[in-house]
Coordinates of C-alpha atoms in Angstrom, one line a residue:
M1 CA 0.2 -0.2 0.1
L2 CA 1.2 3.5 -0.9
C3 CA 0.2 6.5 0.3
L4 CA 0.6 10.1 0.8
L5 CA 3.5 11.7 -1.5
V6 CA 6.0 13.3 0.7
S7 CA 8.1 14.8 -2.2
V8 CA 6.2 18.0 -2.8
S9 CA 6.7 21.4 -2.0
S10 CA 5.6 22.8 1.2
D11 CA 3.1 25.0 -0.7
A12 CA 1.4 22.6 -2.6
M13 CA 1.1 19.4 -1.0
A14 CA -0.3 16.4 -3.0
T15 CA -1.5 13.0 -2.2
P16 CA -1.7 10.0 -4.4
S17 CA -5.0 8.4 -3.7
P18 CA -5.3 5.8 -1.0
A19 CA -6.4 2.5 -1.6
K20 CA -10.0 1.7 -1.4
S21 CA -9.3 -0.2 2.0
M22 CA -8.6 2.9 3.7
G23 CA -12.4 3.8 2.9
D24 CA -12.3 5.7 0.0
P25 CA -14.6 3.9 -2.7
G26 CA -13.7 4.9 -6.0
I27 CA -10.3 6.0 -5.7
T28 CA -7.9 4.4 -7.9
P29 CA -5.2 3.1 -5.7
L30 CA -1.3 4.2 -6.2
S31 CA 0.5 0.7 -6.3
P32 CA 3.8 -0.9 -7.8
S33 CA 1.5 -2.9 -9.8
H34 CA 0.5 0.4 -12.2
I35 CA 4.3 0.1 -13.1
Q36 CA 3.5 -2.7 -15.4
Q37 CA 0.3 -1.7 -16.3
N38 CA 1.8 0.8 -18.9
D39 CA 0.0 2.0 -22.3
T40 CA 1.5 2.2 -25.5
D41 CA 0.6 5.5 -27.3
S42 CA 1.1 4.6 -31.4
N43 CA -0.1 8.5 -31.9
A44 CA 2.8 9.9 -29.8
H45 CA 4.1 12.7 -32.3
T46 CA 0.3 13.0 -34.0
G47 CA -0.7 16.6 -34.2
P48 CA -1.2 19.3 -36.9
S49 CA 0.3 18.6 -40.2
F50 CA 3.1 20.2 -41.6
I51 CA 4.2 21.4 -44.7
V52 CA 8.0 21.5 -44.4
V53 CA 10.4 19.9 -41.8
V54 CA 13.4 21.7 -41.0
A55 CA 16.0 20.5 -39.1
V56 CA 18.6 22.6 -37.3
D57 CA 22.0 20.8 -36.1
F58 CA 24.1 23.4 -33.8
G59 CA 27.6 21.3 -33.2
T60 CA 30.4 23.0 -31.3
T61 CA 32.5 23.2 -33.8
S62 CA 30.4 24.1 -37.1
S63 CA 26.2 24.3 -37.5
G64 CA 24.2 23.9 -40.3
Y65 CA 20.4 23.2 -41.2
A66 CA 18.8 21.5 -43.6
Y67 CA 15.2 20.5 -44.8
A68 CA 12.2 18.8 -46.6
F69 CA 9.2 19.3 -47.9
T70 CA 6.1 16.8 -46.7
K71 CA 5.3 16.0 -50.4
E72 CA 8.9 15.1 -51.7
P73 CA 10.5 13.5 -48.4
E74 CA 13.0 11.8 -50.7
C75 CA 14.3 15.1 -51.7
I76 CA 16.7 16.7 -48.7
H77 CA 17.7 20.2 -48.9
T78 CA 20.8 21.3 -47.2
M79 CA 21.9 24.7 -46.5
R80 CA 23.5 27.1 -49.4
R81 CA 27.0 27.3 -48.8
W82 CA 28.1 30.1 -46.3
E83 CA 29.8 33.1 -47.6
G84 CA 34.0 32.9 -46.4
G85 CA 35.1 29.9 -45.7
D86 CA 38.3 28.2 -45.5
P87 CA 40.5 27.4 -48.6
G88 CA 40.7 23.5 -49.1
V89 CA 37.4 22.8 -46.7
S90 CA 34.0 22.2 -47.1
N91 CA 31.7 25.3 -45.9
Q92 CA 28.3 23.3 -46.8
K93 CA 28.3 23.9 -43.0
T94 CA 29.5 27.1 -40.7
P95 CA 31.5 27.7 -38.0
T96 CA 29.3 27.9 -34.3
T97 CA 30.9 31.5 -33.2
I98 CA 29.2 34.4 -32.6
L99 CA 30.2 37.9 -32.8
L100 CA 29.2 40.2 -30.2
T101 CA 29.6 44.6 -30.2
P102 CA 31.3 46.1 -27.1
D103 CA 27.6 46.5 -25.9
R104 CA 27.1 43.1 -26.2
K105 CA 24.7 43.3 -28.6
F106 CA 24.2 40.8 -31.9
H107 CA 26.7 41.6 -34.8
S108 CA 27.3 38.4 -36.5
F109 CA 27.6 34.7 -36.7
G110 CA 29.5 31.7 -38.5
Y111 CA 32.2 32.4 -41.2
A112 CA 30.6 36.7 -41.2
A113 CA 31.6 37.0 -37.1
R114 CA 35.4 35.4 -37.4
D115 CA 35.7 37.4 -40.5
F116 CA 35.0 40.6 -39.3
Y117 CA 36.5 39.7 -36.0
H118 CA 39.7 38.9 -37.6
D119 CA 39.8 42.3 -39.6
L120 CA 39.3 44.2 -36.4
D121 CA 42.5 46.5 -35.0
P122 CA 43.7 44.5 -31.9
T123 CA 43.4 47.5 -29.8
E124 CA 39.4 47.0 -30.4
S125 CA 39.2 43.4 -30.6
K126 CA 39.5 43.6 -27.3
H127 CA 36.4 45.4 -26.4
W128 CA 34.4 42.9 -28.8
L129 CA 32.9 39.4 -27.5
Y130 CA 34.0 36.6 -29.6
L131 CA 32.4 33.0 -28.9
E132 CA 33.2 29.7 -30.5
K133 CA 32.4 26.0 -29.9
F134 CA 29.2 26.3 -28.1
K135 CA 25.9 25.3 -29.1
M136 CA 23.9 27.8 -30.9
K137 CA 20.3 29.1 -32.3
L138 CA 19.6 30.4 -36.1
H139 CA 16.2 30.6 -37.4
T140 CA 14.9 32.0 -40.9
T141 CA 11.8 30.9 -43.0
A142 CA 12.8 33.2 -46.2
E143 CA 14.4 30.7 -48.0
L144 CA 12.0 28.1 -47.3
S145 CA 9.3 30.5 -49.0
D146 CA 11.4 30.9 -52.1
Q147 CA 11.9 27.1 -52.4
A148 CA 7.9 26.3 -52.1
G149 CA 7.1 29.1 -54.4
A150 CA 4.5 30.4 -51.8
E151 CA 4.4 32.0 -48.6
F152 CA 3.7 30.3 -45.7
D153 CA 4.2 31.3 -42.2
N154 CA 5.5 29.2 -39.2
T155 CA 3.1 27.3 -37.9
N156 CA 3.9 25.2 -41.0
I157 CA 7.0 24.4 -40.3
R158 CA 8.1 21.2 -38.1
W159 CA 11.5 21.9 -36.2
V160 CA 13.9 19.4 -35.1
I161 CA 16.8 20.3 -33.0
T162 CA 19.8 17.6 -32.8
V163 CA 21.3 17.0 -29.2
P164 CA 24.2 14.5 -28.3
A165 CA 22.1 11.0 -27.1
I166 CA 24.7 11.2 -23.6
W167 CA 22.7 14.6 -23.1
K168 CA 20.5 14.0 -19.8
M169 CA 17.1 15.5 -19.5
P170 CA 18.0 19.4 -18.6
A171 CA 20.5 20.2 -21.4
K172 CA 17.6 18.6 -24.0
Q173 CA 15.1 21.4 -22.1
F174 CA 17.7 24.1 -22.1
M175 CA 17.6 23.9 -26.1
R176 CA 13.5 23.5 -26.1
E177 CA 13.8 26.9 -23.9
A178 CA 16.2 28.5 -26.3
A179 CA 14.1 27.7 -28.9
Y180 CA 11.0 29.4 -27.1
K181 CA 13.0 32.4 -26.8
A182 CA 13.8 32.6 -29.9
G183 CA 10.5 32.4 -31.4
L184 CA 11.4 29.3 -33.1
V185 CA 8.3 27.7 -32.1
P186 CA 5.6 29.3 -29.6
R187 CA 5.2 27.6 -26.4
D188 CA 1.7 26.5 -26.6
T189 CA 2.4 24.6 -29.3
P190 CA 5.5 22.5 -28.6
E191 CA 4.5 19.9 -30.8
Q192 CA 6.4 21.9 -33.4
L193 CA 9.6 21.2 -32.2
I194 CA 11.1 17.8 -31.7
I195 CA 14.6 16.9 -30.2
S196 CA 16.6 14.5 -32.5
L197 CA 19.7 12.3 -30.6
E198 CA 22.3 12.9 -33.2
P199 CA 23.5 9.0 -33.4
E200 CA 19.7 8.3 -34.1
A201 CA 19.6 10.5 -36.7
A202 CA 22.8 9.1 -38.5
S203 CA 21.1 5.4 -37.6
I204 CA 17.9 6.8 -40.0
Y205 CA 20.0 8.3 -42.8
C206 CA 21.9 5.2 -43.1
R207 CA 18.9 3.2 -43.4
K208 CA 18.3 5.0 -46.5
L209 CA 21.9 4.3 -48.1
R210 CA 23.0 2.9 -51.5
L211 CA 26.2 1.3 -52.2
H212 CA 27.7 4.5 -54.3
Q213 CA 26.6 6.6 -51.2
M214 CA 29.0 5.7 -48.6
I215 CA 33.0 3.8 -48.3
D216 CA 33.2 0.7 -46.6
I217 CA 36.6 0.3 -44.5
G218 CA 35.6 -2.9 -43.1
T219 CA 36.4 -5.0 -45.9
K220 CA 39.6 -5.6 -48.3
T221 CA 37.3 -4.7 -51.6
T222 CA 37.5 -1.1 -53.1
Q223 CA 34.8 1.1 -53.5
N224 CA 33.8 3.9 -55.8
G225 CA 37.5 3.6 -57.2
F226 CA 39.1 3.9 -54.1
S227 CA 40.9 1.5 -52.0
P228 CA 40.1 0.9 -48.4
N229 CA 44.0 2.1 -47.1
E230 CA 43.8 5.3 -49.1
N231 CA 42.6 8.6 -47.0
V232 CA 39.0 7.9 -47.1
G233 CA 38.3 11.5 -46.1
A234 CA 39.9 12.7 -49.4
G235 CA 37.7 9.5 -51.0
M236 CA 34.8 10.8 -50.0
T237 CA 35.0 14.2 -51.2
Q238 CA 35.2 13.1 -54.5
A239 CA 32.7 10.6 -54.3
K240 CA 29.7 11.3 -56.6
E241 CA 26.0 11.6 -54.5
P242 CA 22.9 12.0 -56.5
V243 CA 22.4 15.3 -56.1
R244 CA 20.6 18.3 -57.7
S245 CA 22.3 22.1 -57.9
K246 CA 20.0 24.8 -56.7
R247 CA 20.4 28.4 -56.5
Q248 CA 19.6 28.1 -53.1
S249 CA 20.5 24.5 -52.0
R250 CA 22.0 21.5 -52.4
T251 CA 19.5 18.8 -52.6
F252 CA 20.1 15.0 -51.8
L253 CA 18.0 12.1 -53.2
V254 CA 17.2 9.3 -50.9
E255 CA 15.6 6.2 -51.0
N256 CA 11.5 6.0 -50.1
V257 CA 12.2 2.8 -49.1
I258 CA 15.1 1.0 -46.9
G259 CA 18.6 1.5 -49.3
E260 CA 20.8 -1.3 -50.9
L261 CA 22.8 -1.6 -47.4
W262 CA 19.7 -2.3 -45.6
S263 CA 18.7 -5.6 -47.9
E264 CA 21.6 -7.2 -46.3
L265 CA 20.0 -6.9 -43.3
E266 CA 17.7 -9.6 -41.7
E267 CA 15.3 -9.8 -38.7
G268 CA 17.0 -9.4 -35.3
D269 CA 20.5 -8.2 -37.1
T270 CA 22.5 -5.2 -34.8
Y271 CA 24.6 -2.3 -35.5
V272 CA 26.5 0.4 -34.0
V273 CA 26.2 4.4 -34.9
V274 CA 29.6 6.1 -33.9
D275 CA 29.1 9.6 -34.2
C276 CA 31.9 11.6 -33.6
G277 CA 31.3 15.5 -33.7
G278 CA 33.9 18.1 -32.0
G279 CA 32.9 18.5 -28.8
T280 CA 31.3 14.9 -27.9
V281 CA 31.4 11.0 -29.2
D282 CA 28.0 9.0 -29.3
L283 CA 27.3 5.4 -29.5
T284 CA 24.2 4.2 -30.1
V285 CA 23.6 0.1 -30.6
H286 CA 20.3 -0.5 -32.8
Q287 CA 18.2 -3.5 -33.9
I288 CA 16.6 -3.7 -37.3
Q289 CA 13.0 -4.7 -37.0
L290 CA 11.4 -5.8 -40.7
P291 CA 9.9 -5.5 -43.0
E292 CA 9.2 -1.8 -41.9
G293 CA 12.9 -1.4 -41.0
H294 CA 12.4 0.2 -37.6
L295 CA 14.7 0.3 -35.2
K296 CA 14.9 -0.8 -31.6
E297 CA 17.8 0.5 -29.1
L298 CA 19.4 -2.3 -27.5
Y299 CA 22.2 -0.6 -24.7
K300 CA 21.3 3.2 -23.5
A301 CA 23.0 5.6 -25.3
S302 CA 27.2 5.9 -24.0
G303 CA 29.7 8.4 -24.5
G304 CA 31.3 11.4 -23.5
P305 CA 33.8 14.4 -24.4
Y306 CA 35.9 12.7 -27.0
G307 CA 35.3 15.2 -29.7
S308 CA 38.0 16.2 -32.2
I309 CA 38.2 19.7 -30.2
G310 CA 40.5 17.4 -27.7
I311 CA 43.0 17.9 -30.6
D312 CA 43.1 21.2 -30.2
Y313 CA 43.2 21.5 -27.2
E314 CA 46.5 19.3 -27.1
F315 CA 47.8 21.5 -29.7
E316 CA 47.7 24.4 -27.4
K317 CA 49.2 22.2 -24.5
L318 CA 52.1 21.8 -26.8
L319 CA 52.4 25.3 -27.5
C320 CA 52.8 26.0 -23.6
K321 CA 55.1 23.6 -23.5
I322 CA 57.5 25.5 -26.2
F323 CA 56.6 28.9 -25.2
G324 CA 55.2 29.1 -21.9
P325 CA 51.8 28.8 -20.3
D326 CA 51.9 32.6 -19.2
F327 CA 53.0 33.2 -22.7
I328 CA 50.0 32.1 -24.1
D329 CA 47.4 33.3 -22.2
Q330 CA 48.6 36.5 -22.4
F331 CA 48.6 36.1 -26.0
K332 CA 45.0 35.3 -26.2
I333 CA 44.0 38.4 -24.2
K334 CA 46.0 40.5 -25.8
R335 CA 46.3 39.5 -29.5
P336 CA 42.4 37.7 -29.7
A337 CA 41.8 37.8 -33.5
A338 CA 45.6 36.2 -34.1
W339 CA 44.8 33.6 -31.7
V340 CA 41.6 32.6 -33.5
D341 CA 44.0 32.5 -36.9
L342 CA 46.6 30.5 -35.4
M343 CA 44.0 27.9 -34.6
I344 CA 42.4 28.1 -38.4
A345 CA 45.6 27.5 -39.5
F346 CA 46.3 24.3 -37.2
E347 CA 42.7 23.1 -38.3
S348 CA 43.6 22.8 -41.7
R349 CA 46.9 21.0 -41.4
K350 CA 44.8 18.6 -38.8
R351 CA 42.8 17.5 -41.1
A352 CA 46.2 16.4 -43.6
A353 CA 46.9 14.2 -40.2
A354 CA 47.2 10.6 -41.7
P355 CA 48.7 7.0 -40.5
D356 CA 51.2 7.0 -43.9
R357 CA 52.2 10.4 -43.7
T358 CA 55.8 11.0 -44.0
N359 CA 56.6 14.7 -45.1
P360 CA 56.4 17.3 -42.4
L361 CA 52.7 19.6 -41.7
N362 CA 53.9 22.8 -41.7
I363 CA 51.5 25.7 -39.3
N364 CA 51.6 29.3 -40.2
L365 CA 52.4 31.3 -37.1
P366 CA 50.7 34.7 -37.5
F367 CA 53.2 37.4 -37.7
S368 CA 52.1 39.1 -34.2
F369 CA 52.3 36.2 -33.0
I370 CA 56.2 36.4 -33.6
D371 CA 56.5 40.0 -32.6
Y372 CA 54.5 39.9 -29.4
Y373 CA 56.4 36.7 -28.3
K374 CA 59.3 38.7 -28.8
K375 CA 58.4 41.4 -27.0
F376 CA 57.1 39.5 -24.2
R377 CA 60.5 36.9 -23.6
G378 CA 63.0 39.4 -25.4
H379 CA 64.2 36.4 -27.7
S380 CA 63.0 35.2 -30.9
V381 CA 60.4 32.1 -31.5
E382 CA 63.1 30.1 -33.2
H383 CA 65.5 30.5 -29.8
A384 CA 62.5 29.3 -27.8
L385 CA 61.8 26.3 -30.0
R386 CA 65.8 25.2 -29.9
K387 CA 65.8 26.1 -25.9
S388 CA 62.1 23.9 -25.6
N389 CA 63.5 20.3 -26.1
V390 CA 60.5 19.5 -28.2
D391 CA 63.1 17.8 -30.7
F392 CA 59.8 17.1 -33.3
V393 CA 58.9 20.6 -33.9
K394 CA 61.2 22.9 -36.0
W395 CA 61.8 26.3 -36.7
S396 CA 61.1 27.3 -40.7
S397 CA 62.9 30.4 -41.8
Q398 CA 59.6 30.9 -43.7
G399 CA 58.1 31.6 -40.2
M400 CA 56.3 28.4 -39.7
L401 CA 56.4 25.2 -37.1
R402 CA 57.0 22.3 -39.2
M403 CA 56.1 19.1 -37.3
N404 CA 56.8 16.1 -38.0
P405 CA 54.0 13.1 -39.1
D406 CA 54.4 11.6 -35.6
A407 CA 54.4 15.2 -33.7
M408 CA 51.0 15.5 -35.1
N409 CA 49.6 12.0 -34.7
A410 CA 50.7 12.2 -31.2
L411 CA 47.9 15.2 -30.4
F412 CA 45.7 12.5 -31.7
K413 CA 46.5 9.9 -29.2
P414 CA 44.8 11.0 -26.2
T415 CA 41.4 11.8 -27.7
I416 CA 41.1 8.5 -30.2
D417 CA 42.2 6.3 -26.9
H418 CA 39.5 7.5 -25.2
I419 CA 37.2 6.7 -27.9
I420 CA 38.9 3.0 -28.4
Q421 CA 38.3 2.5 -24.9
H422 CA 35.4 3.5 -25.1
L423 CA 34.1 1.3 -28.1
T424 CA 36.3 -1.8 -26.5
D425 CA 34.1 -1.6 -23.0
L426 CA 30.8 -1.0 -25.4
F427 CA 32.0 -4.2 -27.3
D428 CA 32.6 -6.5 -24.2
K429 CA 28.8 -5.9 -23.3
P430 CA 26.5 -9.0 -23.1
E431 CA 24.1 -7.1 -25.2
V432 CA 26.2 -5.8 -27.4
C433 CA 27.1 -9.0 -30.5
D434 CA 27.1 -10.1 -33.5
I435 CA 27.5 -7.0 -34.8
K436 CA 27.2 -6.5 -38.3
F437 CA 27.9 -2.9 -39.3
L438 CA 29.5 -0.2 -37.4
F439 CA 28.9 3.3 -38.9
L440 CA 31.2 6.1 -38.4
V441 CA 29.3 9.3 -38.6
G442 CA 30.4 13.1 -37.7
G443 CA 33.6 15.7 -39.0
F444 CA 35.5 13.7 -37.0
A445 CA 34.8 10.1 -38.5
E446 CA 36.8 11.7 -41.2
S447 CA 39.5 11.3 -39.9
P448 CA 42.3 8.5 -41.3
L449 CA 43.8 8.0 -37.9
L450 CA 40.5 7.7 -36.3
Q451 CA 39.3 5.0 -39.0
Q452 CA 42.9 3.1 -39.1
A453 CA 42.2 3.1 -35.0
V454 CA 38.6 1.7 -35.4
Q455 CA 39.8 -0.5 -37.8
N456 CA 42.4 -2.2 -35.4
M457 CA 40.4 -2.3 -32.9
L458 CA 37.6 -4.4 -34.6
H459 CA 39.9 -7.1 -35.9
G460 CA 37.1 -7.5 -38.8
R461 CA 34.6 -8.4 -36.2
S462 CA 32.1 -6.0 -37.8
R463 CA 32.1 -3.7 -41.4
I464 CA 32.7 -0.2 -40.8
I465 CA 30.8 2.2 -43.2
I466 CA 31.4 5.4 -44.1
P467 CA 28.6 7.7 -45.5
H468 CA 29.6 10.3 -48.1
D469 CA 29.4 13.6 -46.6
V470 CA 30.0 11.7 -43.5
G471 CA 29.7 15.8 -42.3
L472 CA 25.9 16.1 -43.0
T473 CA 24.9 12.6 -42.2
I474 CA 23.1 13.9 -39.0
L475 CA 21.7 16.7 -40.2
K476 CA 19.7 14.6 -43.1
G477 CA 18.7 11.7 -40.9
A478 CA 17.3 14.8 -38.2
V479 CA 15.0 16.0 -41.2
L480 CA 14.0 11.8 -41.8
F481 CA 13.1 11.6 -38.3
G482 CA 11.0 14.7 -38.5
L483 CA 9.2 13.4 -41.1
D484 CA 8.7 9.7 -39.2
P485 CA 8.9 10.6 -35.4
S486 CA 7.7 7.0 -35.1
V487 CA 10.8 4.9 -37.0
I488 CA 12.5 4.2 -33.5
K489 CA 10.2 1.9 -32.1
V490 CA 12.2 1.2 -28.8
R491 CA 14.6 2.9 -26.5
R492 CA 16.2 2.4 -23.6
S493 CA 16.1 4.6 -20.7
P494 CA 19.2 6.3 -19.5
L495 CA 18.5 6.6 -15.8
T496 CA 15.6 5.4 -13.2
Y497 CA 13.2 7.8 -12.6
G498 CA 10.6 7.7 -10.0
V499 CA 9.0 10.2 -7.0
G500 CA 9.3 9.5 -3.1
V501 CA 6.4 8.4 -1.1
L502 CA 5.0 7.4 2.2
N503 CA 4.5 3.5 2.4
R504 CA 3.1 1.6 5.5
Y505 CA 5.6 0.7 7.7
V506 CA 6.8 -3.1 7.6
E507 CA 8.8 -4.1 10.6
G508 CA 12.1 -6.0 9.7
K509 CA 12.0 -4.6 6.0
H510 CA 12.0 -1.0 6.8
P511 CA 14.6 1.1 8.8
P512 CA 13.6 2.5 11.9
D513 CA 14.8 5.8 11.0
K514 CA 12.3 6.1 8.2
M515 CA 8.9 5.0 10.5
L516 CA 6.5 8.4 10.7
V517 CA 3.2 8.0 12.6
K518 CA 0.5 9.5 11.4
D519 CA -3.1 9.5 12.9
G520 CA -2.4 6.1 14.9
T521 CA -0.8 5.2 11.2
R522 CA 2.9 3.8 11.1
W523 CA 4.4 4.7 7.7
C524 CA 7.7 4.8 5.8
T525 CA 8.8 8.2 4.5
D526 CA 11.3 8.6 1.7
V527 CA 10.2 5.4 -0.4
F528 CA 11.5 5.5 -3.9
D529 CA 8.4 4.8 -6.4
T530 CA 10.0 3.4 -9.5
F531 CA 8.6 5.3 -13.0
I532 CA 11.1 3.1 -15.0
V533 CA 14.1 1.5 -14.7
C534 CA 18.0 1.9 -15.5
D535 CA 18.3 0.4 -19.2
Q536 CA 15.2 -0.9 -19.6
S537 CA 13.2 -1.4 -22.8
V538 CA 10.6 1.2 -23.5
A539 CA 8.6 1.6 -26.2
L540 CA 7.6 4.6 -28.3
G541 CA 4.5 6.2 -26.4
E542 CA 4.7 3.8 -23.6
T543 CA 2.7 5.5 -20.4
V544 CA 3.1 5.0 -16.7
K545 CA 0.0 5.6 -15.1
R546 CA -0.3 7.8 -11.4
S547 CA -3.5 9.4 -10.0
Y548 CA -3.0 12.4 -7.1
T549 CA -4.8 13.6 -5.0
P550 CA -4.7 17.6 -3.8
A551 CA -4.0 17.8 -0.1
K552 CA -6.7 20.5 0.1
P553 CA -10.0 20.9 -2.1
S554 CA -8.8 24.4 -2.8
Q555 CA -5.4 23.7 -3.9
Q556 CA -4.8 25.1 -7.5
V557 CA -1.4 23.5 -8.3
I558 CA 0.3 20.5 -7.4
I559 CA 4.3 20.0 -7.3
I560 CA 5.8 16.7 -7.3
H561 CA 9.3 16.1 -6.9
I562 CA 10.9 13.8 -9.3
Y563 CA 13.9 11.7 -8.6
C564 CA 16.4 9.6 -10.8
S565 CA 19.5 7.6 -10.5
E566 CA 22.3 5.2 -12.6
K567 CA 21.2 2.6 -10.5
E568 CA 19.0 -0.1 -11.7
G569 CA 17.1 -1.1 -8.1
V570 CA 16.3 1.8 -5.6
G571 CA 14.4 2.1 -2.1
F572 CA 14.4 5.0 -0.9
I573 CA 15.2 8.5 -2.5
S574 CA 17.8 9.2 0.1
E575 CA 20.6 6.7 -1.1
P576 CA 23.5 7.8 -2.4
G577 CA 23.4 8.4 -6.2
V578 CA 19.6 9.4 -6.0
R579 CA 19.0 12.8 -6.8
K580 CA 16.1 15.3 -7.6
C581 CA 15.9 16.1 -10.9
G582 CA 12.7 17.8 -12.1
T583 CA 9.6 18.7 -11.0
L584 CA 5.7 17.6 -12.0
R585 CA 3.3 20.3 -12.1
L586 CA -0.1 19.7 -12.3
D587 CA -2.5 23.1 -12.7
V588 CA -6.1 22.1 -11.9
T589 CA -7.2 25.7 -12.0
G590 CA -10.8 25.7 -13.6
T591 CA -11.2 22.2 -13.3
E592 CA -13.5 22.4 -9.9
T593 CA -15.5 19.4 -8.9
S594 CA -18.2 18.7 -5.7
A595 CA -16.9 15.4 -5.1
A596 CA -15.2 15.0 -1.6
R597 CA -12.0 14.1 -3.2
R598 CA -10.1 14.9 -6.5
E599 CA -8.5 12.4 -8.1
I600 CA -5.9 13.7 -10.8
Q601 CA -4.6 11.0 -13.2
T602 CA -1.3 11.8 -14.8
H603 CA 0.3 9.8 -17.7
L604 CA 4.2 10.2 -17.8
Q605 CA 5.2 9.3 -21.4
F606 CA 8.6 7.4 -22.5
G607 CA 10.1 5.8 -24.8
D608 CA 10.5 9.3 -26.7
T609 CA 13.5 11.6 -26.6
E610 CA 12.0 13.4 -24.2
I611 CA 9.6 12.7 -21.4
R612 CA 6.2 14.1 -21.8
A613 CA 3.4 14.6 -18.8
M614 CA -0.1 14.5 -19.3
A615 CA -3.0 14.5 -16.9
V616 CA -7.0 14.7 -17.0
D617 CA -9.5 14.9 -13.9
V618 CA -11.2 12.1 -13.4
A619 CA -14.3 13.5 -12.2
T620 CA -14.7 15.7 -14.9
S621 CA -12.6 14.5 -17.9
R622 CA -11.2 17.8 -18.2
T623 CA -7.8 18.2 -19.2
V624 CA -5.0 19.9 -16.6
K625 CA -2.2 21.3 -17.4
A626 CA 0.7 19.5 -16.6
S627 CA 4.7 20.2 -17.2
I628 CA 7.9 18.5 -16.2
D629 CA 10.6 21.4 -15.5
F630 CA 13.7 19.6 -15.3
L631 CA 15.8 23.1 -15.3
A632 CA 14.8 24.3 -11.7
Q633 CA 16.9 22.6 -9.9

């Protein structure tokens, strides 16, 4: 028997509906059996029909958008090439950089921000605020109206925002709140915006791949005329995709059914998607469900902060070792635009790193770096290199740092080692066996060093597939997800969720310090009432029902605290590792009833990329405003 919720705010008490045996007939009891009596709503994403789906990928290092019209779902339009860009580097995306004026007003984004900042006088640039490698928001519908040939407003658009799969609920809610504040969608139509998990999006797109749209480095055969021993990143830029060139955008054609690669899969076959981005690496394990080609998550998403910016950090540490951390810190403050130039030069050479490279990589040092160092130290950059004992970096009379290939490869090693260790741990899990394919996606997946490390780790256990335009894989998949959000039928819960309740005290079972005597009845406090268990399979739209009753007839708002844990078995909300992660708010205003006790039936929906809440006043059948807040902690 469960009764009297204790994890509620002091100004808005609520109680779960007590059992009939307590003298309140007609009221549904709150009991553990409700956990098993879950419903599955197959129409979890039903709502107004949309004319177009727009996906926005806010990456750590670069951002982009893509879209498709619902009447032509096989055509995915990617963003037009941005103004600016770096020589030899595709600018199908733009850097996630924003420039604010000295009075902290928005000035520009992407290449425009970077180029303008670069041209500022050093004394002036110190007063501007230049932010890079973070998640940002952009919003425009002008291009869509141009493509559609008719004007339409924002209500015709379903927006999709991508996030790493390892992000927790507060981070996802933060992205949604930012979208509301940016005017992307109104708060009263939340169904207009859906959150897409990046490796899931990649997985959805990979279902559509034809053989000419990918490179298979897990076999000894040649795909598209390129040997797996060649620089695959270079091969991908030369390979042909079915593309229709338009003035506004590039249009990629995808299969309206499953692709050729998928025809090799049978019911129950499994594969891994490794999303290697700028900030994070996400891993997800999917199982194919035929004949529709739906996907089931076999193991909860995992990963960590092992993105390509880790190589930038290693380069900065190398500069500190040569020139001193005090100088590097001061140079970044005094010559911020020149520091950006230096990192751009490094980025270009970083992309040229390869296992079989023999010639050195030259990195241009900005003149202001050379000049400022001489003023700071009183001697030259060349002198610093000779005295640093860093043998693998030399000085070129042309004003460059000459790094031998081993030196550059060493900068990659810590980041790649983290990724390989995580992959090794994943493949050791009993749930992860007989993996047919490993899809390597994300911008960092173009690195030949990473590709070789993954090959060496797998020893031929799985075929390694890299899609062409690998940096746009997530973006295209996010569009497909927006067109059909029900494609992922089963997910794994990343955490255990529940609420705190009072339970009948049982001698010998419950700790004495948890006993509370109320009206002559002994209760056990802080009992964790489990909604969903960590790593539990949850079907799309699956709901957990609970019934709550306002403590007072006049009460207008019920606030219930939600707790979470990474452990599967949780007994009490006071246990180590259990933390309050959110609040469920039930607004019962306008649903007054003459009943002595009001029952508010709450449905918590799991199995989607976000947890949703719905509630109904049982006596009146009226909808009760229900929301979950993961940010107000």
